[in-house]
Coordinates of C-alpha atoms and ligand atoms in Angstrom, one line a residue:
M1 CA 36.6 -11.0 -40.3
P2 CA 37.1 -7.6 -38.7
D3 CA 34.9 -4.9 -40.1
V4 CA 37.4 -2.4 -41.7
K5 CA 35.1 0.5 -41.3
T6 CA 34.7 0.2 -37.5
G7 CA 37.8 -1.7 -36.6
T8 CA 35.6 -4.2 -34.8
N9 CA 35.2 -8.0 -35.2
S10 CA 31.6 -7.9 -36.2
S11 CA 28.5 -5.8 -36.2
C12 CA 24.8 -6.2 -35.7
D13 CA 21.7 -4.1 -34.9
V14 CA 21.5 -4.9 -31.3
V15 CA 23.8 -6.5 -28.6
I16 CA 21.9 -8.0 -25.7
V17 CA 23.8 -8.7 -22.5
G18 CA 22.6 -11.6 -20.6
A19 CA 20.5 -14.8 -21.5
G20 CA 18.0 -15.0 -18.6
F21 CA 14.3 -14.4 -18.8
S22 CA 15.0 -10.9 -20.2
G23 CA 17.6 -11.6 -22.8
L24 CA 15.9 -14.7 -24.2
Y25 CA 12.6 -12.9 -24.8
M26 CA 14.5 -9.8 -26.2
L27 CA 16.3 -11.8 -28.7
H28 CA 13.1 -13.6 -29.8
R29 CA 11.2 -10.4 -30.2
L30 CA 14.0 -8.7 -32.1
R31 CA 14.4 -11.5 -34.5
G32 CA 10.7 -11.6 -35.3
L33 CA 11.0 -7.9 -36.2
G34 CA 14.0 -8.5 -38.5
F35 CA 16.7 -7.0 -36.4
S36 CA 20.0 -8.8 -36.2
A37 CA 20.9 -9.4 -32.5
R38 CA 23.7 -11.1 -30.6
V39 CA 23.5 -12.2 -26.9
F40 CA 26.5 -12.4 -24.6
E41 CA 26.2 -14.6 -21.6
A42 CA 28.8 -15.1 -18.9
G43 CA 27.4 -18.5 -17.9
D44 CA 27.7 -21.7 -20.0
G45 CA 24.0 -22.0 -20.3
V46 CA 20.8 -19.9 -20.5
G47 CA 18.8 -19.2 -17.5
G48 CA 20.2 -16.2 -15.6
T49 CA 19.2 -16.3 -12.0
W50 CA 18.0 -19.9 -12.4
F51 CA 21.3 -20.8 -13.9
W52 CA 23.3 -19.5 -10.9
N53 CA 21.0 -19.9 -7.9
R54 CA 21.2 -23.6 -7.5
Y55 CA 21.3 -23.8 -3.7
P56 CA 19.2 -26.4 -1.8
G57 CA 15.5 -25.5 -1.7
A58 CA 15.8 -22.8 -4.5
R59 CA 12.4 -22.2 -6.0
V60 CA 10.3 -19.4 -7.2
D61 CA 7.9 -17.8 -4.7
I62 CA 5.3 -16.7 -7.3
E63 CA 3.0 -19.3 -8.6
S64 CA 4.5 -21.1 -11.5
Q65 CA 1.9 -20.4 -14.1
E66 CA 2.1 -16.6 -13.2
Y67 CA 5.9 -16.7 -13.3
S68 CA 6.2 -17.7 -16.9
Y69 CA 6.1 -16.1 -20.3
S70 CA 2.9 -15.0 -21.9
F71 CA 4.0 -14.2 -25.3
S72 CA 3.4 -17.5 -27.0
D73 CA 0.2 -19.5 -26.7
E74 CA 1.9 -22.5 -28.0
L75 CA 4.6 -22.4 -25.3
Q76 CA 1.8 -21.8 -22.7
D77 CA -0.2 -24.8 -24.1
E78 CA 2.6 -27.2 -24.1
W79 CA 4.6 -26.5 -20.9
V80 CA 3.1 -28.1 -17.8
W81 CA 4.4 -27.1 -14.4
T82 CA 4.5 -29.8 -11.8
E83 CA 4.6 -27.7 -8.6
R84 CA 2.7 -24.8 -7.2
Y85 CA 6.0 -23.0 -6.9
A86 CA 8.6 -24.4 -9.4
A87 CA 11.9 -25.4 -8.0
Q88 CA 15.1 -24.2 -9.7
P89 CA 15.7 -27.3 -11.9
E90 CA 12.2 -27.1 -13.4
L91 CA 12.7 -23.3 -14.0
L92 CA 16.0 -24.0 -15.7
A93 CA 14.5 -26.8 -17.7
Y94 CA 11.8 -24.4 -18.8
L95 CA 14.2 -21.7 -19.9
N96 CA 16.2 -24.3 -21.8
H97 CA 13.1 -25.4 -23.5
V98 CA 12.4 -21.9 -24.5
A99 CA 15.8 -21.4 -26.0
D100 CA 15.5 -24.6 -28.0
R101 CA 11.8 -24.1 -29.0
F102 CA 12.6 -20.7 -30.4
D103 CA 16.0 -21.8 -31.8
L104 CA 17.7 -18.9 -29.8
R105 CA 21.1 -20.5 -29.0
R106 CA 22.5 -19.8 -32.5
D107 CA 22.7 -16.1 -31.5
I108 CA 24.0 -16.5 -28.0
Q109 CA 27.6 -16.7 -27.3
F110 CA 28.2 -18.4 -23.9
E111 CA 31.0 -18.1 -21.5
T112 CA 31.5 -14.5 -22.6
R113 CA 31.4 -11.6 -20.2
V114 CA 30.9 -8.1 -21.5
T115 CA 33.4 -5.9 -19.9
A116 CA 32.9 -2.6 -21.6
A117 CA 30.4 -0.8 -23.9
R118 CA 31.5 2.6 -25.4
F119 CA 29.3 4.9 -27.4
D120 CA 30.9 6.2 -30.7
E121 CA 29.2 9.6 -31.2
A122 CA 30.5 10.0 -34.7
A123 CA 29.2 6.5 -35.8
M124 CA 26.2 6.7 -33.5
R125 CA 27.1 3.1 -32.5
W126 CA 27.9 1.1 -29.3
N127 CA 31.3 -0.8 -29.3
V128 CA 30.7 -3.6 -26.9
V129 CA 33.9 -5.3 -25.7
T130 CA 34.0 -8.9 -24.3
D131 CA 36.5 -10.7 -22.0
R132 CA 37.4 -12.7 -25.1
G133 CA 39.0 -9.8 -26.6
E134 CA 36.1 -9.3 -29.1
T135 CA 34.6 -6.0 -29.9
V136 CA 31.1 -5.9 -31.5
S137 CA 29.6 -2.8 -33.1
A138 CA 25.9 -2.3 -32.6
R139 CA 23.5 0.4 -33.0
F140 CA 21.6 -0.5 -29.9
C141 CA 22.5 -2.1 -26.6
V142 CA 20.1 -3.8 -24.3
M143 CA 21.3 -4.6 -20.8
A144 CA 19.4 -7.8 -19.7
T145 CA 21.8 -8.2 -16.9
G146 CA 19.4 -9.1 -14.1
C147 CA 18.8 -7.2 -10.8
L148 CA 20.2 -9.9 -8.6
S149 CA 23.1 -11.3 -10.5
V150 CA 26.2 -9.7 -8.9
T151 CA 26.8 -11.4 -5.6
N152 CA 27.6 -9.5 -2.4
E153 CA 31.1 -10.8 -1.7
P154 CA 32.0 -11.8 1.8
N155 CA 35.0 -10.1 3.2
F156 CA 35.4 -11.5 6.7
P157 CA 38.9 -11.4 8.2
G158 CA 40.5 -14.9 8.0
M159 CA 38.2 -16.2 5.3
E160 CA 41.2 -17.6 3.3
S161 CA 42.4 -19.6 6.3
F162 CA 39.1 -21.7 6.6
A163 CA 40.0 -25.3 6.1
G164 CA 36.4 -26.4 5.2
A165 CA 34.4 -25.6 2.1
S166 CA 32.8 -22.3 1.4
Y167 CA 29.8 -21.5 -0.8
H168 CA 27.7 -18.5 -2.0
T169 CA 24.0 -19.2 -2.5
G170 CA 24.1 -17.1 -5.6
R171 CA 26.9 -19.1 -7.3
W172 CA 26.2 -22.6 -6.2
P173 CA 28.2 -25.5 -7.6
H174 CA 26.4 -27.2 -10.5
A175 CA 27.2 -30.6 -9.3
G176 CA 25.3 -29.9 -6.0
V177 CA 26.8 -30.3 -2.4
D178 CA 26.4 -33.2 0.0
F179 CA 26.3 -31.9 3.6
T180 CA 25.7 -35.3 5.2
G181 CA 27.5 -35.5 8.5
K182 CA 28.8 -31.9 8.1
R183 CA 28.6 -29.0 10.5
V184 CA 27.4 -26.2 8.5
G185 CA 27.3 -22.5 9.2
V186 CA 24.8 -20.4 7.3
I187 CA 25.4 -16.6 7.4
G188 CA 22.3 -14.5 6.5
T189 CA 18.6 -14.8 6.9
G190 CA 17.2 -13.5 3.6
S191 CA 15.1 -15.5 1.0
S192 CA 18.0 -17.6 0.0
A193 CA 18.9 -18.6 3.5
I194 CA 15.2 -19.1 4.5
Q195 CA 14.7 -21.5 1.5
S196 CA 17.9 -23.3 2.0
I197 CA 18.2 -23.7 5.8
P198 CA 15.3 -26.3 6.1
V199 CA 16.8 -28.4 3.3
I200 CA 20.4 -28.3 4.5
A201 CA 19.2 -29.1 8.2
A202 CA 17.6 -32.3 6.9
Q203 CA 21.0 -33.5 5.7
A204 CA 23.6 -31.9 7.8
A205 CA 24.9 -33.1 11.1
H206 CA 24.4 -29.5 12.5
V207 CA 23.5 -26.1 11.1
H208 CA 24.3 -22.9 12.9
V209 CA 22.3 -20.0 11.5
F210 CA 24.2 -16.7 11.9
Q211 CA 21.4 -14.1 11.9
R212 CA 22.0 -10.3 11.9
T213 CA 18.5 -9.2 11.1
P214 CA 15.5 -11.4 11.2
N215 CA 13.1 -11.5 8.2
Y216 CA 9.4 -11.9 7.9
S217 CA 8.5 -15.0 6.2
V218 CA 5.1 -16.6 5.2
P219 CA 4.4 -20.2 4.3
A220 CA 4.4 -21.2 0.7
H221 CA 2.1 -24.3 1.1
N222 CA 3.9 -25.7 -1.8
G223 CA 3.0 -29.0 -3.3
P224 CA 2.1 -30.6 -6.7
I225 CA 0.2 -28.2 -8.9
D226 CA -3.6 -28.6 -8.6
P227 CA -5.0 -29.9 -11.9
R228 CA -8.0 -27.5 -11.3
V229 CA -5.5 -24.6 -11.2
V230 CA -4.1 -25.8 -14.5
A231 CA -7.5 -26.3 -16.1
D232 CA -8.7 -22.9 -14.8
W233 CA -5.6 -21.1 -16.1
K234 CA -5.9 -22.7 -19.5
A235 CA -9.5 -21.6 -19.8
N236 CA -9.0 -18.1 -18.6
R237 CA -5.4 -17.5 -19.3
A238 CA -5.7 -14.5 -21.6
E239 CA -7.9 -12.7 -19.0
Y240 CA -5.6 -13.5 -16.0
R241 CA -2.5 -12.4 -17.8
Q242 CA -4.2 -9.1 -18.7
K243 CA -5.3 -8.6 -15.1
A244 CA -1.7 -9.3 -14.0
R245 CA -0.3 -6.7 -16.4
E246 CA -2.8 -4.1 -15.0
S247 CA -2.3 -5.1 -11.4
G248 CA 0.0 -3.5 -8.6
A249 CA 2.6 -6.1 -8.4
G250 CA 1.8 -8.4 -11.3
I251 CA 0.9 -11.3 -8.9
L252 CA -2.7 -12.3 -9.1
A253 CA -2.3 -14.9 -6.2
A254 CA -1.4 -11.9 -4.0
G255 CA -5.2 -11.1 -4.2
A256 CA -4.5 -7.4 -3.6
S257 CA -7.4 -6.1 -1.4
E258 CA -8.8 -2.6 -1.8
Q259 CA -9.8 -2.5 2.0
S260 CA -7.9 -0.8 4.8
A261 CA -6.7 -2.9 7.7
L262 CA -8.1 -0.2 9.9
E263 CA -11.7 0.0 8.6
V264 CA -12.5 -3.6 9.7
S265 CA -13.0 -5.0 13.3
A266 CA -10.1 -6.8 15.0
E267 CA -11.9 -10.0 14.7
E268 CA -12.5 -9.5 11.0
R269 CA -8.9 -8.5 10.4
Q270 CA -7.7 -11.7 12.2
R271 CA -10.0 -13.7 10.0
I272 CA -8.6 -12.2 6.9
Y273 CA -5.0 -12.7 7.9
E274 CA -5.7 -16.3 8.9
Q275 CA -7.3 -16.9 5.6
R276 CA -4.3 -15.4 3.7
W277 CA -1.8 -17.3 5.8
A278 CA -3.7 -20.5 5.0
R279 CA -3.6 -19.6 1.3
G280 CA 0.1 -19.0 1.5
G281 CA 2.7 -17.0 -0.5
F282 CA 2.2 -13.3 -1.1
A283 CA -1.5 -13.5 -0.2
M284 CA -0.5 -12.1 3.2
G285 CA 1.2 -9.0 1.6
G286 CA -2.0 -8.3 -0.3
A287 CA -4.3 -8.6 2.7
F288 CA -5.0 -4.9 3.0
I289 CA -4.4 -1.9 0.7
D290 CA -2.5 0.2 3.4
I291 CA -0.1 -2.4 4.8
A292 CA 2.9 -0.7 3.0
I293 CA 1.8 2.8 3.6
N294 CA 0.2 3.3 7.0
P295 CA 2.3 2.3 10.2
E296 CA -0.8 1.4 12.1
A297 CA -2.1 -0.9 9.5
N298 CA 1.4 -2.4 9.1
A299 CA 1.6 -3.0 12.7
T300 CA -1.5 -5.3 12.6
A301 CA 0.2 -7.5 9.9
A302 CA 3.4 -7.5 11.8
A303 CA 1.7 -8.5 15.1
F304 CA -0.2 -11.3 13.3
V305 CA 3.1 -12.8 11.8
A306 CA 4.9 -12.4 15.1
D307 CA 2.2 -14.5 16.7
K308 CA 2.5 -17.1 14.1
I309 CA 6.2 -17.3 14.6
R310 CA 5.6 -17.8 18.3
G311 CA 3.2 -20.6 17.5
L312 CA 5.6 -22.4 15.1
V313 CA 8.9 -22.2 17.3
D314 CA 8.9 -24.3 20.4
D315 CA 11.6 -22.3 22.3
P316 CA 10.2 -18.9 23.2
K317 CA 13.5 -17.4 23.3
V318 CA 14.4 -18.6 19.8
A319 CA 10.9 -17.4 18.6
E320 CA 11.5 -13.9 19.9
A321 CA 14.9 -13.8 18.3
L322 CA 13.3 -14.7 14.9
I323 CA 10.6 -11.9 15.1
P324 CA 11.7 -8.7 13.3
T325 CA 11.3 -5.6 15.4
S326 CA 13.6 -3.0 13.6
Y327 CA 11.5 -2.4 10.5
P328 CA 7.8 -2.5 9.2
F329 CA 6.4 -5.7 8.0
A330 CA 7.3 -6.5 4.3
T331 CA 9.5 -3.5 3.9
K332 CA 12.4 -5.8 3.4
R333 CA 11.5 -8.3 0.6
L334 CA 8.8 -10.7 2.1
C335 CA 10.2 -14.3 2.2
V336 CA 8.1 -17.3 1.3
D337 CA 9.2 -20.5 3.0
T338 CA 8.8 -24.3 3.3
G339 CA 9.3 -25.2 6.9
Y340 CA 11.7 -22.4 7.9
Y341 CA 10.5 -21.6 11.4
A342 CA 9.8 -25.3 12.2
A343 CA 13.5 -26.0 11.3
F344 CA 14.5 -24.3 14.5
N345 CA 12.7 -27.0 16.5
R346 CA 15.2 -29.6 15.3
D347 CA 18.0 -30.5 17.7
N348 CA 20.5 -30.0 14.9
V349 CA 19.7 -26.3 14.3
T350 CA 21.0 -23.5 16.3
L351 CA 20.2 -19.7 15.9
V352 CA 23.1 -17.5 16.6
D353 CA 22.5 -13.7 17.0
V354 CA 25.4 -11.8 15.3
R355 CA 23.8 -8.5 15.9
A356 CA 24.4 -8.9 19.6
A357 CA 27.8 -10.6 19.2
P358 CA 29.1 -9.8 15.6
I359 CA 31.1 -12.1 13.5
E360 CA 34.8 -11.2 14.2
A361 CA 36.5 -13.7 11.9
I362 CA 36.4 -16.8 10.0
T363 CA 39.1 -19.1 11.5
P364 CA 40.7 -22.3 10.1
T365 CA 38.2 -24.3 12.1
G366 CA 35.1 -22.2 11.7
L367 CA 33.7 -18.9 12.8
R368 CA 34.3 -16.6 15.7
T369 CA 31.9 -14.1 17.0
A370 CA 32.4 -11.7 19.8
E371 CA 31.1 -14.3 22.2
A372 CA 32.1 -17.7 21.0
D373 CA 34.0 -20.0 18.4
Y374 CA 31.9 -22.3 16.3
A375 CA 33.5 -25.4 14.7
L376 CA 32.4 -25.8 11.1
D377 CA 33.1 -28.0 8.1
A378 CA 31.3 -25.8 5.7
I379 CA 30.1 -22.1 5.4
V380 CA 27.2 -21.0 3.3
Y381 CA 27.3 -17.3 2.5
A382 CA 23.6 -16.4 1.9
I383 CA 24.4 -12.7 2.0
G384 CA 22.7 -11.5 -1.1
F385 CA 23.5 -9.4 -4.0
D386 CA 24.7 -5.9 -5.2
A387 CA 21.1 -5.5 -6.4
M388 CA 19.9 -3.5 -9.4
T389 CA 23.0 -1.5 -10.2
G390 CA 25.7 -4.1 -9.5
A391 CA 25.7 -5.8 -12.9
L392 CA 25.6 -2.4 -14.8
G393 CA 28.4 -1.1 -12.6
A394 CA 30.5 -4.0 -13.4
I395 CA 30.6 -3.1 -17.0
D396 CA 32.5 0.0 -18.1
I397 CA 29.8 1.7 -19.9
R398 CA 30.6 5.0 -21.5
G399 CA 28.1 7.3 -23.1
R400 CA 28.4 10.7 -24.8
D401 CA 31.7 12.5 -24.2
G402 CA 33.1 9.3 -22.7
I403 CA 31.1 9.8 -19.4
S404 CA 30.9 6.7 -17.5
L405 CA 27.7 5.1 -16.1
R406 CA 29.4 4.6 -12.8
A407 CA 30.3 8.3 -12.5
A408 CA 26.8 9.3 -13.7
W409 CA 25.3 7.1 -10.9
A410 CA 27.9 7.9 -8.2
E411 CA 25.1 9.4 -6.0
G412 CA 22.6 6.6 -6.9
P413 CA 21.0 5.4 -10.2
R414 CA 19.2 8.0 -12.4
T415 CA 17.1 6.8 -15.2
Y416 CA 14.1 7.8 -17.2
L417 CA 11.4 5.2 -16.6
G418 CA 14.0 2.7 -15.6
L419 CA 14.5 2.1 -19.4
M420 CA 17.1 4.6 -20.4
V421 CA 19.8 6.9 -19.0
A422 CA 20.4 10.6 -20.2
G423 CA 23.7 10.8 -22.0
F424 CA 23.6 7.1 -23.1
P425 CA 21.7 7.1 -26.3
N426 CA 20.4 3.7 -27.6
L427 CA 21.2 2.0 -24.4
F428 CA 18.2 0.2 -22.7
T429 CA 18.0 -1.4 -19.3
I430 CA 15.6 -4.2 -18.6
T431 CA 13.9 -3.9 -15.4
G432 CA 16.4 -1.2 -14.4
P433 CA 16.3 1.0 -11.3
G434 CA 13.4 3.4 -11.5
S435 CA 10.9 0.8 -12.8
P436 CA 8.8 -1.6 -10.7
S437 CA 11.2 -4.4 -11.3
V438 CA 12.0 -6.2 -8.1
L439 CA 8.8 -5.1 -6.5
S440 CA 6.9 -7.0 -9.0
N441 CA 6.5 -10.4 -10.8
M442 CA 9.7 -10.1 -12.7
V443 CA 8.3 -12.0 -15.8
V444 CA 5.4 -9.6 -16.2
S445 CA 7.8 -6.6 -15.9
I446 CA 10.4 -8.1 -18.2
E447 CA 7.7 -8.8 -21.0
Q448 CA 6.5 -5.2 -20.7
H449 CA 10.1 -3.7 -21.0
V450 CA 11.0 -6.0 -23.9
D451 CA 7.8 -5.2 -25.7
W452 CA 8.3 -1.4 -25.2
I453 CA 11.9 -1.6 -26.4
S454 CA 10.9 -3.6 -29.4
D455 CA 8.1 -1.1 -30.3
C456 CA 10.5 1.7 -29.7
L457 CA 13.0 0.3 -32.2
V458 CA 10.3 -0.2 -34.8
A459 CA 9.1 3.4 -34.2
L460 CA 12.7 4.6 -34.7
A461 CA 13.0 2.7 -37.9
D462 CA 9.6 4.1 -39.1
R463 CA 10.7 7.7 -38.4
Q464 CA 14.2 7.0 -39.9
A465 CA 15.6 8.1 -36.5
G466 CA 19.0 6.6 -35.7
A467 CA 18.9 7.3 -32.0
I468 CA 16.8 7.8 -28.9
E469 CA 18.0 9.3 -25.7
A470 CA 16.3 10.3 -22.4
T471 CA 16.4 14.1 -21.9
P472 CA 18.1 15.2 -18.6
E473 CA 14.8 17.1 -17.7
A474 CA 12.5 14.1 -18.1
Q475 CA 15.0 12.0 -16.2
S476 CA 15.1 14.4 -13.2
D477 CA 11.4 14.6 -13.1
W478 CA 11.2 10.9 -13.1
V479 CA 13.9 10.4 -10.4
D480 CA 11.9 12.9 -8.3
H481 CA 8.7 11.0 -8.9
V482 CA 10.2 7.7 -8.0
N483 CA 11.7 9.1 -4.8
A484 CA 8.4 10.8 -3.9
A485 CA 6.6 7.5 -4.5
A486 CA 8.9 5.7 -2.2
D487 CA 8.7 8.3 0.5
F488 CA 4.9 7.9 0.4
T489 CA 5.4 4.4 1.6
L490 CA 7.0 2.6 4.5
F491 CA 9.7 0.9 2.5
P492 CA 12.5 3.5 3.1
Q493 CA 12.3 2.6 6.8
A494 CA 14.1 -0.6 6.3
N495 CA 17.8 -1.1 5.7
S496 CA 17.1 -3.2 2.6
W497 CA 18.9 -4.0 -0.5
Y498 CA 16.1 -2.1 -2.3
L499 CA 17.9 1.0 -0.9
G500 CA 21.4 -0.3 -1.4
A501 CA 21.9 -0.6 2.4
N502 CA 23.4 -4.0 2.2
I503 CA 26.5 -2.9 0.3
P504 CA 29.1 -0.8 2.2
G505 CA 29.5 2.6 0.7
K506 CA 26.5 2.3 -1.8
P507 CA 24.5 5.5 -1.9
R508 CA 21.1 5.0 -0.1
V509 CA 18.5 5.6 -2.8
F510 CA 15.3 3.6 -3.1
M511 CA 15.9 2.0 -6.5
P512 CA 12.6 0.3 -7.7
Y513 CA 9.4 2.3 -8.6
V514 CA 6.6 1.6 -6.1
G515 CA 3.8 3.0 -8.3
G516 CA 2.8 -0.6 -9.5
V517 CA 3.1 -2.3 -12.7
G518 CA -0.3 -1.3 -14.2
V519 CA 0.2 2.4 -13.5
Y520 CA 3.7 2.2 -14.7
R521 CA 2.8 0.2 -18.0
Q522 CA 0.2 3.0 -18.8
L523 CA 2.8 5.7 -18.2
C524 CA 5.2 4.0 -20.5
A525 CA 2.6 3.5 -23.2
D526 CA 1.4 7.2 -22.9
V527 CA 5.1 8.4 -23.3
A528 CA 5.3 6.3 -26.5
A529 CA 2.0 7.5 -27.8
K530 CA 3.1 11.0 -27.2
D531 CA 5.9 10.6 -29.8
Y532 CA 8.3 9.4 -27.0
E533 CA 7.8 12.4 -24.8
G534 CA 10.8 13.0 -22.6
F535 CA 13.2 11.4 -25.2
R536 CA 15.1 13.1 -28.0
L537 CA 15.1 11.4 -31.3
T538 CA 17.8 12.1 -33.6
S539 CA 18.7 11.1 -37.2
A540 CA 21.3 8.5 -37.9
A541 CA 23.9 11.1 -38.4
G542 CA 23.2 12.6 -34.9
Ligands
N01_601 O1 19.9 -11.8 0.1 P1 19.4 -10.8 1.2 P2 19.1 -13.2 -0.5 N1 27.1 -10.4 8.4 O2 20.2 -9.6 0.8 C1 22.8 -11.0 5.8 C2 15.6 -12.7 -4.4 N2 15.4 -14.1 -4.0 O3 20.0 -13.8 -1.5 O4 19.6 -7.9 6.9 C3 26.0 -11.1 8.8 O5 17.9 -10.7 1.2 C4 21.7 -10.0 5.7 O6 21.6 -9.4 7.1 P3 21.1 -7.8 7.2 C5 14.6 -11.9 -3.4 O7 14.3 -10.8 -4.1 C6 14.3 -14.6 -4.4 O8 18.6 -14.0 0.6 O9 21.9 -7.1 6.2 N3 25.0 -11.1 7.9 C7 20.6 -10.8 5.3 O10 20.0 -11.6 6.3 C8 15.5 -11.5 -2.3 O11 15.1 -10.6 -1.5 C9 14.0 -15.9 -4.2 O12 21.4 -7.4 8.6 C10 25.1 -10.6 6.7 C11 21.2 -11.8 4.3 O13 22.7 -11.8 4.6 C12 16.9 -11.3 -3.0 O14 16.9 -12.3 -4.0 C13 15.0 -16.7 -3.5 C14 26.2 -10.0 6.3 C15 21.2 -11.4 2.9 O15 19.8 -11.4 2.6 C16 18.1 -11.5 -2.1 O16 18.0 -12.6 -1.3 C17 16.1 -16.1 -3.1 C18 27.3 -9.9 7.3 N4 28.5 -9.2 7.0 C19 16.3 -14.8 -3.5 N5 26.0 -9.4 5.1 C20 12.6 -16.5 -4.6 O17 12.1 -16.2 -5.5 C21 24.7 -9.7 4.7 N6 24.2 -10.5 5.8 C22 12.2 -17.5 -3.7

């Protein structure tokens, strides 16, 4: 029944957009606090990233027990991970289990995309519009839309003429793809490509890898989860979780060192890198404290990984082509692989440098570069996402005076703490730009944001305040701080998606906050403790 007063179909306290890790936990927390909430999810199931990214080899690259919710002891007791790094099907099963265990589905509307959200200043409510023609009125709106959920769409000339099959890693067919006997072209060499290439190569007749920029990748050393790890985690879980929350990246297995790469001898440095390489995963990134900030320190890590690549790849020319030279180590997202470099020793894998000879067109029979034609039966676009702002920009979000978020962010995203945007009262973004987000263990950052937002809504209710909004001054100061923090590091030196550099026309702004999850958590807590410093709280009437 439409609500006569608002002219909408229904109303609730909070609309949550997205049913991935963020949306599920947000719904659970709000319910526990007595708020009514509805979730809208474009997919026909829960899982977000792990619902869409079903490409061969997709798995998390943070150790499974760390990449999981900490909010429920019962959930942690009953769920047992099978691999050191869980694969996509297991992660999706976990999120389905969470949805069932906490009875979340009854408030989630699937196959429904939110197309617009408009703030009604007189009513102090958000009207959220879906592609099903429904409008829901809510006091609060939480964007749990994910940082890597809108794909970077390929637009090569001639794409529509291709007679074979085309896939995007970020929107993989649910039924899977059989590449047996096929000639496959993979475009891109980011995390998605690096995970999928060895698996596709094991099946396909031939794989051509079209590389524009090589990436640094470190071995995962994946395998069945060690029962000793499980036992240790069970015994010390609370302590480990707290440590992760207070750490830099929220990843304990990174073993972040306090030591400079330059204060040890060359032999000692080599020994430490070897040890970390043998441990696998992000341990390499945490080897020394100054890898991300000091070019000289960074060069030692880059040289070590380059030598590893030379050792892993038989053909010296191919090895050199796989070694990044145009940006510092780990300033593009570090990749974690299982057999990536070794895949280039297979007879059926060919590396093609599309920096030297760019892709000119997709043809009916394959792909043409400036140098040659490649016959292909299938093309895998592993070309990434419109990161961090893509999903928010896809929704027509209008705040005070009808101002659109797209317009407000035309020069790059501006937020206060990555949580709210000035001019958009009662609209929250989970792991939004300006927060540690993609530079951290996403689950740690998601839980922190969900908890902060939940506490905030309770605080508003306690104060009988109807609305909260970031002040423009606090937002400006925060944006300056986020930029200054990024400029203190080597990150801005890479043309990465962190900077929006992968999307033509996107403003170049370093979007995540590099200050670390522990420091950031404390900042957010301090702001709340100081009566929401930098925010304006208003009564329900405005
Ligand atoms: O995307 P990417 P991704 N012609 O943007 C190339 C997370 N993730 O899906 O560098 C030719 O990293 C592009 O080349 P260049 C993780 O945070 C996590 O792989 O722009 N090439 C690049 O090589 C990750 O960082 C996990 O020159 C083109 C590639 O495509 C993020 O998602 C697994 C091109 C895109 O790489 C994104 O990873 C997977 C063109 N026109 C992903 N356009 C795990 O947790 C783009 N490229 C394990």
